[in-house]
mmJSON file of the N, C-alpha and C atoms, coordinates in Angstrom:
{"data_MODEL":{"atom_site":{
"group_PDB":["ATOM","ATOM","ATOM","ATOM","ATOM","ATOM","ATOM","ATOM","ATOM","ATOM","ATOM","ATOM","ATOM","ATOM","ATOM","ATOM","ATOM","ATOM","ATOM","ATOM","ATOM","ATOM","ATOM","ATOM","ATOM","ATOM","ATOM","ATOM","ATOM","ATOM","ATOM","ATOM","ATOM","ATOM","ATOM","ATOM","ATOM","ATOM","ATOM","ATOM","ATOM","ATOM","ATOM","ATOM","ATOM","ATOM","ATOM","ATOM","ATOM","ATOM","ATOM","ATOM","ATOM","ATOM","ATOM","ATOM","ATOM","ATOM","ATOM","ATOM","ATOM","ATOM","ATOM","ATOM","ATOM","ATOM","ATOM","ATOM","ATOM","ATOM","ATOM","ATOM","ATOM","ATOM","ATOM","ATOM","ATOM","ATOM","ATOM","ATOM","ATOM","ATOM","ATOM","ATOM","ATOM","ATOM","ATOM","ATOM","ATOM","ATOM","ATOM","ATOM","ATOM","ATOM","ATOM","ATOM","ATOM","ATOM","ATOM","ATOM","ATOM","ATOM","ATOM","ATOM","ATOM","ATOM","ATOM","ATOM","ATOM","ATOM","ATOM","ATOM","ATOM","ATOM","ATOM","ATOM","ATOM","ATOM","ATOM","ATOM","ATOM","ATOM","ATOM","ATOM","ATOM","ATOM","ATOM","ATOM","ATOM","ATOM","ATOM","ATOM","ATOM","ATOM","ATOM","ATOM","ATOM","ATOM","ATOM","ATOM","ATOM","ATOM","ATOM","ATOM","ATOM","ATOM","ATOM","ATOM","ATOM","ATOM","ATOM","ATOM","ATOM","ATOM","ATOM","ATOM","ATOM","ATOM","ATOM","ATOM","ATOM","ATOM","ATOM","ATOM","ATOM"],
"id":[1,2,3,4,5,6,7,8,9,10,11,12,13,14,15,16,17,18,19,20,21,22,23,24,25,26,27,28,29,30,31,32,33,34,35,36,37,38,39,40,41,42,43,44,45,46,47,48,49,50,51,52,53,54,55,56,57,58,59,60,61,62,63,64,65,66,67,68,69,70,71,72,73,74,75,76,77,78,79,80,81,82,83,84,85,86,87,88,89,90,91,92,93,94,95,96,97,98,99,100,101,102,103,104,105,106,107,108,109,110,111,112,113,114,115,116,117,118,119,120,121,122,123,124,125,126,127,128,129,130,131,132,133,134,135,136,137,138,139,140,141,142,143,144,145,146,147,148,149,150,151,152,153,154,155,156,157,158,159,160,161,162,163,164,165],
"type_symbol":["N","C","C","N","C","C","N","C","C","N","C","C","N","C","C","N","C","C","N","C","C","N","C","C","N","C","C","N","C","C","N","C","C","N","C","C","N","C","C","N","C","C","N","C","C","N","C","C","N","C","C","N","C","C","N","C","C","N","C","C","N","C","C","N","C","C","N","C","C","N","C","C","N","C","C","N","C","C","N","C","C","N","C","C","N","C","C","N","C","C","N","C","C","N","C","C","N","C","C","N","C","C","N","C","C","N","C","C","N","C","C","N","C","C","N","C","C","N","C","C","N","C","C","N","C","C","N","C","C","N","C","C","N","C","C","N","C","C","N","C","C","N","C","C","N","C","C","N","C","C","N","C","C","N","C","C","N","C","C","N","C","C","N","C","C"],
"label_atom_id":["N","CA","C","N","CA","C","N","CA","C","N","CA","C","N","CA","C","N","CA","C","N","CA","C","N","CA","C","N","CA","C","N","CA","C","N","CA","C","N","CA","C","N","CA","C","N","CA","C","N","CA","C","N","CA","C","N","CA","C","N","CA","C","N","CA","C","N","CA","C","N","CA","C","N","CA","C","N","CA","C","N","CA","C","N","CA","C","N","CA","C","N","CA","C","N","CA","C","N","CA","C","N","CA","C","N","CA","C","N","CA","C","N","CA","C","N","CA","C","N","CA","C","N","CA","C","N","CA","C","N","CA","C","N","CA","C","N","CA","C","N","CA","C","N","CA","C","N","CA","C","N","CA","C","N","CA","C","N","CA","C","N","CA","C","N","CA","C","N","CA","C","N","CA","C","N","CA","C","N","CA","C","N","CA","C","N","CA","C","N","CA","C"],
"label_alt_id":[null,null,null,null,null,null,null,null,null,null,null,null,null,null,null,null,null,null,null,null,null,null,null,null,null,null,null,null,null,null,null,null,null,null,null,null,null,null,null,null,null,null,null,null,null,null,null,null,null,null,null,null,null,null,null,null,null,null,null,null,null,null,null,null,null,null,null,null,null,null,null,null,null,null,null,null,null,null,null,null,null,null,null,null,null,null,null,null,null,null,null,null,null,null,null,null,null,null,null,null,null,null,null,null,null,null,null,null,null,null,null,null,null,null,null,null,null,null,null,null,null,null,null,null,null,null,null,null,null,null,null,null,null,null,null,null,null,null,null,null,null,null,null,null,null,null,null,null,null,null,null,null,null,null,null,null,null,null,null,null,null,null,null,null,null],
"label_comp_id":["MET","MET","MET","LYS","LYS","LYS","TYR","TYR","TYR","GLU","GLU","GLU","TRP","TRP","TRP","ARG","ARG","ARG","LYS","LYS","LYS","GLN","GLN","GLN","GLU","GLU","GLU","LYS","LYS","LYS","ASN","ASN","ASN","LEU","LEU","LEU","TYR","TYR","TYR","ILE","ILE","ILE","PRO","PRO","PRO","LYS","LYS","LYS","GLN","GLN","GLN","LYS","LYS","LYS","PRO","PRO","PRO","GLU","GLU","GLU","LEU","LEU","LEU","VAL","VAL","VAL","SER","SER","SER","ILE","ILE","ILE","PRO","PRO","PRO","GLU","GLU","GLU","HIS","HIS","HIS","LYS","LYS","LYS","PHE","PHE","PHE","PHE","PHE","PHE","LEU","LEU","LEU","ILE","ILE","ILE","LYS","LYS","LYS","GLY","GLY","GLY","LYS","LYS","LYS","GLY","GLY","GLY","ASN","ASN","ASN","PRO","PRO","PRO","ASN","ASN","ASN","GLU","GLU","GLU","HIS","HIS","HIS","GLU","GLU","GLU","PHE","PHE","PHE","ALA","ALA","ALA","GLU","GLU","GLU","LYS","LYS","LYS","ILE","ILE","ILE","GLY","GLY","GLY","VAL","VAL","VAL","LEU","LEU","LEU","TYR","TYR","TYR","SER","SER","SER","LEU","LEU","LEU","SER","SER","SER","GLU","GLU","GLU"],
"label_asym_id":["A","A","A","A","A","A","A","A","A","A","A","A","A","A","A","A","A","A","A","A","A","A","A","A","A","A","A","A","A","A","A","A","A","A","A","A","A","A","A","A","A","A","A","A","A","A","A","A","A","A","A","A","A","A","A","A","A","A","A","A","A","A","A","A","A","A","A","A","A","A","A","A","A","A","A","A","A","A","A","A","A","A","A","A","A","A","A","A","A","A","A","A","A","A","A","A","A","A","A","A","A","A","A","A","A","A","A","A","A","A","A","A","A","A","A","A","A","A","A","A","A","A","A","A","A","A","A","A","A","A","A","A","A","A","A","A","A","A","A","A","A","A","A","A","A","A","A","A","A","A","A","A","A","A","A","A","A","A","A","A","A","A","A","A","A"],
"label_entity_id":["1","1","1","1","1","1","1","1","1","1","1","1","1","1","1","1","1","1","1","1","1","1","1","1","1","1","1","1","1","1","1","1","1","1","1","1","1","1","1","1","1","1","1","1","1","1","1","1","1","1","1","1","1","1","1","1","1","1","1","1","1","1","1","1","1","1","1","1","1","1","1","1","1","1","1","1","1","1","1","1","1","1","1","1","1","1","1","1","1","1","1","1","1","1","1","1","1","1","1","1","1","1","1","1","1","1","1","1","1","1","1","1","1","1","1","1","1","1","1","1","1","1","1","1","1","1","1","1","1","1","1","1","1","1","1","1","1","1","1","1","1","1","1","1","1","1","1","1","1","1","1","1","1","1","1","1","1","1","1","1","1","1","1","1","1"],
"label_seq_id":[1,1,1,2,2,2,3,3,3,4,4,4,5,5,5,6,6,6,7,7,7,8,8,8,9,9,9,10,10,10,11,11,11,12,12,12,13,13,13,14,14,14,15,15,15,16,16,16,17,17,17,18,18,18,19,19,19,20,20,20,21,21,21,22,22,22,23,23,23,24,24,24,25,25,25,26,26,26,27,27,27,28,28,28,29,29,29,30,30,30,31,31,31,32,32,32,33,33,33,34,34,34,35,35,35,36,36,36,37,37,37,38,38,38,39,39,39,40,40,40,41,41,41,42,42,42,43,43,43,44,44,44,45,45,45,46,46,46,47,47,47,48,48,48,49,49,49,50,50,50,51,51,51,52,52,52,53,53,53,54,54,54,55,55,55],
"pdbx_PDB_ins_code":[null,null,null,null,null,null,null,null,null,null,null,null,null,null,null,null,null,null,null,null,null,null,null,null,null,null,null,null,null,null,null,null,null,null,null,null,null,null,null,null,null,null,null,null,null,null,null,null,null,null,null,null,null,null,null,null,null,null,null,null,null,null,null,null,null,null,null,null,null,null,null,null,null,null,null,null,null,null,null,null,null,null,null,null,null,null,null,null,null,null,null,null,null,null,null,null,null,null,null,null,null,null,null,null,null,null,null,null,null,null,null,null,null,null,null,null,null,null,null,null,null,null,null,null,null,null,null,null,null,null,null,null,null,null,null,null,null,null,null,null,null,null,null,null,null,null,null,null,null,null,null,null,null,null,null,null,null,null,null,null,null,null,null,null,null],
"Cartn_x":[-19.274,-18.945,-17.923,-18.168,-17.311,-16.019,-14.897,-13.606,-13.315,-13.216,-12.979,-11.5,-10.747,-9.299,-8.852,-9.626,-9.229,-9.245,-10.127,-10.181,-9.208,-9.068,-8.251,-6.752,-6.378,-4.962,-4.581,-4.985,-4.705,-3.219,-2.4,-0.959,-0.359,-1.032,-0.506,-1.039,-2.266,-2.923,-3.259,-3.358,-3.712,-2.431,-2.371,-1.15,-0.768,0.519,1.055,1.514,1.768,2.275,3.734,4.495,5.902,6.133,7.033,7.345,7.926,7.587,8.147,8.242,9.142,9.344,8.368,7.612,6.672,6.98,6.68,6.837,5.455,5.261,3.95,3.896,2.919,2.81,2.361,2.605,2.205,0.682,0.192,-1.246,-1.542,-2.742,-3.223,-4.12,-4.086,-4.922,-5.252,-6.237,-6.636,-6.169,-5.896,-5.375,-6.068,-6.382,-6.886,-5.779,-5.412,-4.428,-5.132,-4.69,-5.244,-5.123,-5.573,-5.575,-6.951,-7.274,-8.531,-9.347,-10.525,-11.454,-12.205,-12.125,-12.848,-14.363,-14.831,-16.277,-16.819,-15.947,-16.385,-16.911,-17.682,-18.353,-17.349,-16.237,-15.251,-14.705,-14.446,-13.957,-15.005,-16.249,-17.34,-17.462,-17.276,-17.322,-16.192,-14.999,-13.846,-14.034,-14.558,-14.818,-15.87,-16.875,-17.903,-17.308,-16.359,-15.686,-14.884,-14.173,-13.402,-14.292,-15.427,-16.339,-16.852,-17.172,-17.684,-16.607,-15.354,-14.259,-13.907,-14.095,-13.655,-14.66,-15.824,-16.838,-16.587],
"Cartn_y":[-16.086,-16.127,-15.026,-14.285,-13.184,-13.713,-13.15,-13.518,-12.569,-13.1,-12.279,-12.323,-11.346,-11.343,-11.185,-10.489,-10.324,-11.644,-12.535,-13.85,-14.826,-14.763,-15.719,-15.435,-14.169,-13.802,-12.899,-13.299,-12.511,-12.225,-13.222,-13.063,-11.968,-11.574,-10.547,-9.152,-9.049,-7.747,-7.219,-8.074,-7.613,-7.188,-5.966,-5.489,-6.337,-6.468,-7.219,-6.228,-6.738,-5.899,-5.512,-6.451,-6.203,-6.334,-5.526,-5.654,-7.035,-7.544,-8.818,-8.833,-9.624,-9.757,-10.802,-10.457,-11.398,-11.538,-12.684,-12.934,-12.876,-11.943,-11.728,-12.433,-13.315,-13.994,-13.029,-13.415,-12.594,-12.476,-11.26,-10.992,-10.258,-10.405,-9.621,-8.525,-7.357,-6.271,-5.329,-4.473,-3.449,-2.101,-1.179,0.121,1.21,2.311,3.502,4.543,5.099,6.172,7.461,8.549,9.819,10.859,12.043,13.175,13.803,14.501,15.243,15.06,15.571,15.558,14.224,13.479,12.208,12.375,13.6,13.85,14.053,14.049,14.249,12.959,13.12,12.009,10.981,11.44,10.539,9.539,10.016,9.126,8.076,8.494,7.568,6.479,6.844,5.85,4.835,5.328,4.433,3.482,3.98,3.124,2.071,2.464,1.513,0.392,0.727,-0.301,-1.228,-0.657,-1.491,-2.49,-2.011,-2.907,-4.019,-3.69,-4.727,-5.755,-5.327,-6.246,-7.133,-6.636,-7.376,-8.405,-8.441,-9.404,-10.781],
"Cartn_z":[-10.486,-9.086,-8.773,-7.744,-7.352,-6.719,-7.145,-6.57,-5.414,-4.231,-3.045,-2.697,-3.244,-3.097,-1.66,-0.85,0.557,1.305,0.91,1.556,0.92,-0.411,-1.142,-1.047,-0.958,-0.991,0.174,1.371,2.564,2.716,2.427,2.621,1.742,0.656,-0.236,0.064,0.521,0.572,1.96,2.928,4.269,4.997,5.533,6.186,7.398,7.603,8.742,9.817,11.003,12.087,11.848,11.265,10.98,9.475,8.927,7.493,7.18,6.018,5.58,4.066,3.551,2.122,1.584,0.548,-0.055,-1.536,-2.075,-3.498,-4.129,-5.041,-5.643,-6.995,-7.192,-8.481,-9.582,-10.81,-11.945,-11.991,-12.256,-12.35,-13.648,-14.12,-15.251,-14.694,-15.328,-14.857,-16.001,-15.778,-16.73,-16.207,-17.116,-16.746,-17.556,-16.9,-17.583,-17.513,-18.663,-18.689,-19.095,-18.517,-18.923,-17.837,-18.173,-17.249,-17.289,-16.229,-16.256,-15.005,-15.075,-13.96,-13.921,-12.814,-12.727,-12.689,-12.575,-12.589,-13.992,-14.99,-16.366,-16.987,-18.043,-18.715,-19.274,-19.825,-20.429,-19.396,-18.191,-17.131,-16.781,-16.656,-16.336,-17.403,-18.67,-19.752,-19.61,-19.314,-19.162,-17.984,-16.897,-15.737,-16.084,-16.843,-17.28,-18.11,-18.973,-19.779,-18.877,-17.899,-16.973,-16.252,-15.736,-15.03,-15.943,-17.171,-18.079,-18.421,-18.522,-18.816,-17.633,-16.438,-15.247,-14.751,-15.312,-14.85,-15.374],
"occupancy":[1.0,1.0,1.0,1.0,1.0,1.0,1.0,1.0,1.0,1.0,1.0,1.0,1.0,1.0,1.0,1.0,1.0,1.0,1.0,1.0,1.0,1.0,1.0,1.0,1.0,1.0,1.0,1.0,1.0,1.0,1.0,1.0,1.0,1.0,1.0,1.0,1.0,1.0,1.0,1.0,1.0,1.0,1.0,1.0,1.0,1.0,1.0,1.0,1.0,1.0,1.0,1.0,1.0,1.0,1.0,1.0,1.0,1.0,1.0,1.0,1.0,1.0,1.0,1.0,1.0,1.0,1.0,1.0,1.0,1.0,1.0,1.0,1.0,1.0,1.0,1.0,1.0,1.0,1.0,1.0,1.0,1.0,1.0,1.0,1.0,1.0,1.0,1.0,1.0,1.0,1.0,1.0,1.0,1.0,1.0,1.0,1.0,1.0,1.0,1.0,1.0,1.0,1.0,1.0,1.0,1.0,1.0,1.0,1.0,1.0,1.0,1.0,1.0,1.0,1.0,1.0,1.0,1.0,1.0,1.0,1.0,1.0,1.0,1.0,1.0,1.0,1.0,1.0,1.0,1.0,1.0,1.0,1.0,1.0,1.0,1.0,1.0,1.0,1.0,1.0,1.0,1.0,1.0,1.0,1.0,1.0,1.0,1.0,1.0,1.0,1.0,1.0,1.0,1.0,1.0,1.0,1.0,1.0,1.0,1.0,1.0,1.0,1.0,1.0,1.0],
"B_iso_or_equiv":[0.0,0.0,0.0,0.0,0.0,0.0,0.0,0.0,0.0,0.0,0.0,0.0,0.0,0.0,0.0,0.0,0.0,0.0,0.0,0.0,0.0,0.0,0.0,0.0,0.0,0.0,0.0,0.0,0.0,0.0,0.0,0.0,0.0,0.0,0.0,0.0,0.0,0.0,0.0,0.0,0.0,0.0,0.0,0.0,0.0,0.0,0.0,0.0,0.0,0.0,0.0,0.0,0.0,0.0,0.0,0.0,0.0,0.0,0.0,0.0,0.0,0.0,0.0,0.0,0.0,0.0,0.0,0.0,0.0,0.0,0.0,0.0,0.0,0.0,0.0,0.0,0.0,0.0,0.0,0.0,0.0,0.0,0.0,0.0,0.0,0.0,0.0,0.0,0.0,0.0,0.0,0.0,0.0,0.0,0.0,0.0,0.0,0.0,0.0,0.0,0.0,0.0,0.0,0.0,0.0,0.0,0.0,0.0,0.0,0.0,0.0,0.0,0.0,0.0,0.0,0.0,0.0,0.0,0.0,0.0,0.0,0.0,0.0,0.0,0.0,0.0,0.0,0.0,0.0,0.0,0.0,0.0,0.0,0.0,0.0,0.0,0.0,0.0,0.0,0.0,0.0,0.0,0.0,0.0,0.0,0.0,0.0,0.0,0.0,0.0,0.0,0.0,0.0,0.0,0.0,0.0,0.0,0.0,0.0,0.0,0.0,0.0,0.0,0.0,0.0],
"pdbx_formal_charge":[null,null,null,null,null,null,null,null,null,null,null,null,null,null,null,null,null,null,null,null,null,null,null,null,null,null,null,null,null,null,null,null,null,null,null,null,null,null,null,null,null,null,null,null,null,null,null,null,null,null,null,null,null,null,null,null,null,null,null,null,null,null,null,null,null,null,null,null,null,null,null,null,null,null,null,null,null,null,null,null,null,null,null,null,null,null,null,null,null,null,null,null,null,null,null,null,null,null,null,null,null,null,null,null,null,null,null,null,null,null,null,null,null,null,null,null,null,null,null,null,null,null,null,null,null,null,null,null,null,null,null,null,null,null,null,null,null,null,null,null,null,null,null,null,null,null,null,null,null,null,null,null,null,null,null,null,null,null,null,null,null,null,null,null,null],
"auth_seq_id":[1,1,1,2,2,2,3,3,3,4,4,4,5,5,5,6,6,6,7,7,7,8,8,8,9,9,9,10,10,10,11,11,11,12,12,12,13,13,13,14,14,14,15,15,15,16,16,16,17,17,17,18,18,18,19,19,19,20,20,20,21,21,21,22,22,22,23,23,23,24,24,24,25,25,25,26,26,26,27,27,27,28,28,28,29,29,29,30,30,30,31,31,31,32,32,32,33,33,33,34,34,34,35,35,35,36,36,36,37,37,37,38,38,38,39,39,39,40,40,40,41,41,41,42,42,42,43,43,43,44,44,44,45,45,45,46,46,46,47,47,47,48,48,48,49,49,49,50,50,50,51,51,51,52,52,52,53,53,53,54,54,54,55,55,55],
"auth_comp_id":["MET","MET","MET","LYS","LYS","LYS","TYR","TYR","TYR","GLU","GLU","GLU","TRP","TRP","TRP","ARG","ARG","ARG","LYS","LYS","LYS","GLN","GLN","GLN","GLU","GLU","GLU","LYS","LYS","LYS","ASN","ASN","ASN","LEU","LEU","LEU","TYR","TYR","TYR","ILE","ILE","ILE","PRO","PRO","PRO","LYS","LYS","LYS","GLN","GLN","GLN","LYS","LYS","LYS","PRO","PRO","PRO","GLU","GLU","GLU","LEU","LEU","LEU","VAL","VAL","VAL","SER","SER","SER","ILE","ILE","ILE","PRO","PRO","PRO","GLU","GLU","GLU","HIS","HIS","HIS","LYS","LYS","LYS","PHE","PHE","PHE","PHE","PHE","PHE","LEU","LEU","LEU","ILE","ILE","ILE","LYS","LYS","LYS","GLY","GLY","GLY","LYS","LYS","LYS","GLY","GLY","GLY","ASN","ASN","ASN","PRO","PRO","PRO","ASN","ASN","ASN","GLU","GLU","GLU","HIS","HIS","HIS","GLU","GLU","GLU","PHE","PHE","PHE","ALA","ALA","ALA","GLU","GLU","GLU","LYS","LYS","LYS","ILE","ILE","ILE","GLY","GLY","GLY","VAL","VAL","VAL","LEU","LEU","LEU","TYR","TYR","TYR","SER","SER","SER","LEU","LEU","LEU","SER","SER","SER","GLU","GLU","GLU"],
"auth_asym_id":["A","A","A","A","A","A","A","A","A","A","A","A","A","A","A","A","A","A","A","A","A","A","A","A","A","A","A","A","A","A","A","A","A","A","A","A","A","A","A","A","A","A","A","A","A","A","A","A","A","A","A","A","A","A","A","A","A","A","A","A","A","A","A","A","A","A","A","A","A","A","A","A","A","A","A","A","A","A","A","A","A","A","A","A","A","A","A","A","A","A","A","A","A","A","A","A","A","A","A","A","A","A","A","A","A","A","A","A","A","A","A","A","A","A","A","A","A","A","A","A","A","A","A","A","A","A","A","A","A","A","A","A","A","A","A","A","A","A","A","A","A","A","A","A","A","A","A","A","A","A","A","A","A","A","A","A","A","A","A","A","A","A","A","A","A"],
"auth_atom_id":["N","CA","C","N","CA","C","N","CA","C","N","CA","C","N","CA","C","N","CA","C","N","CA","C","N","CA","C","N","CA","C","N","CA","C","N","CA","C","N","CA","C","N","CA","C","N","CA","C","N","CA","C","N","CA","C","N","CA","C","N","CA","C","N","CA","C","N","CA","C","N","CA","C","N","CA","C","N","CA","C","N","CA","C","N","CA","C","N","CA","C","N","CA","C","N","CA","C","N","CA","C","N","CA","C","N","CA","C","N","CA","C","N","CA","C","N","CA","C","N","CA","C","N","CA","C","N","CA","C","N","CA","C","N","CA","C","N","CA","C","N","CA","C","N","CA","C","N","CA","C","N","CA","C","N","CA","C","N","CA","C","N","CA","C","N","CA","C","N","CA","C","N","CA","C","N","CA","C","N","CA","C","N","CA","C","N","CA","C","N","CA","C"],
"pdbx_PDB_model_num":[1,1,1,1,1,1,1,1,1,1,1,1,1,1,1,1,1,1,1,1,1,1,1,1,1,1,1,1,1,1,1,1,1,1,1,1,1,1,1,1,1,1,1,1,1,1,1,1,1,1,1,1,1,1,1,1,1,1,1,1,1,1,1,1,1,1,1,1,1,1,1,1,1,1,1,1,1,1,1,1,1,1,1,1,1,1,1,1,1,1,1,1,1,1,1,1,1,1,1,1,1,1,1,1,1,1,1,1,1,1,1,1,1,1,1,1,1,1,1,1,1,1,1,1,1,1,1,1,1,1,1,1,1,1,1,1,1,1,1,1,1,1,1,1,1,1,1,1,1,1,1,1,1,1,1,1,1,1,1,1,1,1,1,1,1]
}}}
């Protein structure tokens, strides 16, 4: 089942008209580190791994 963060966590991600202080809960995430051209094959491989891990 797809997690729709825009619907589930509106208070964290949808911009408000006025600035306000929010408390953000701890989250887990994946990160790609590196330099280079995003059009190269190595970047595409890394993105493919991210997608497979996030499902």
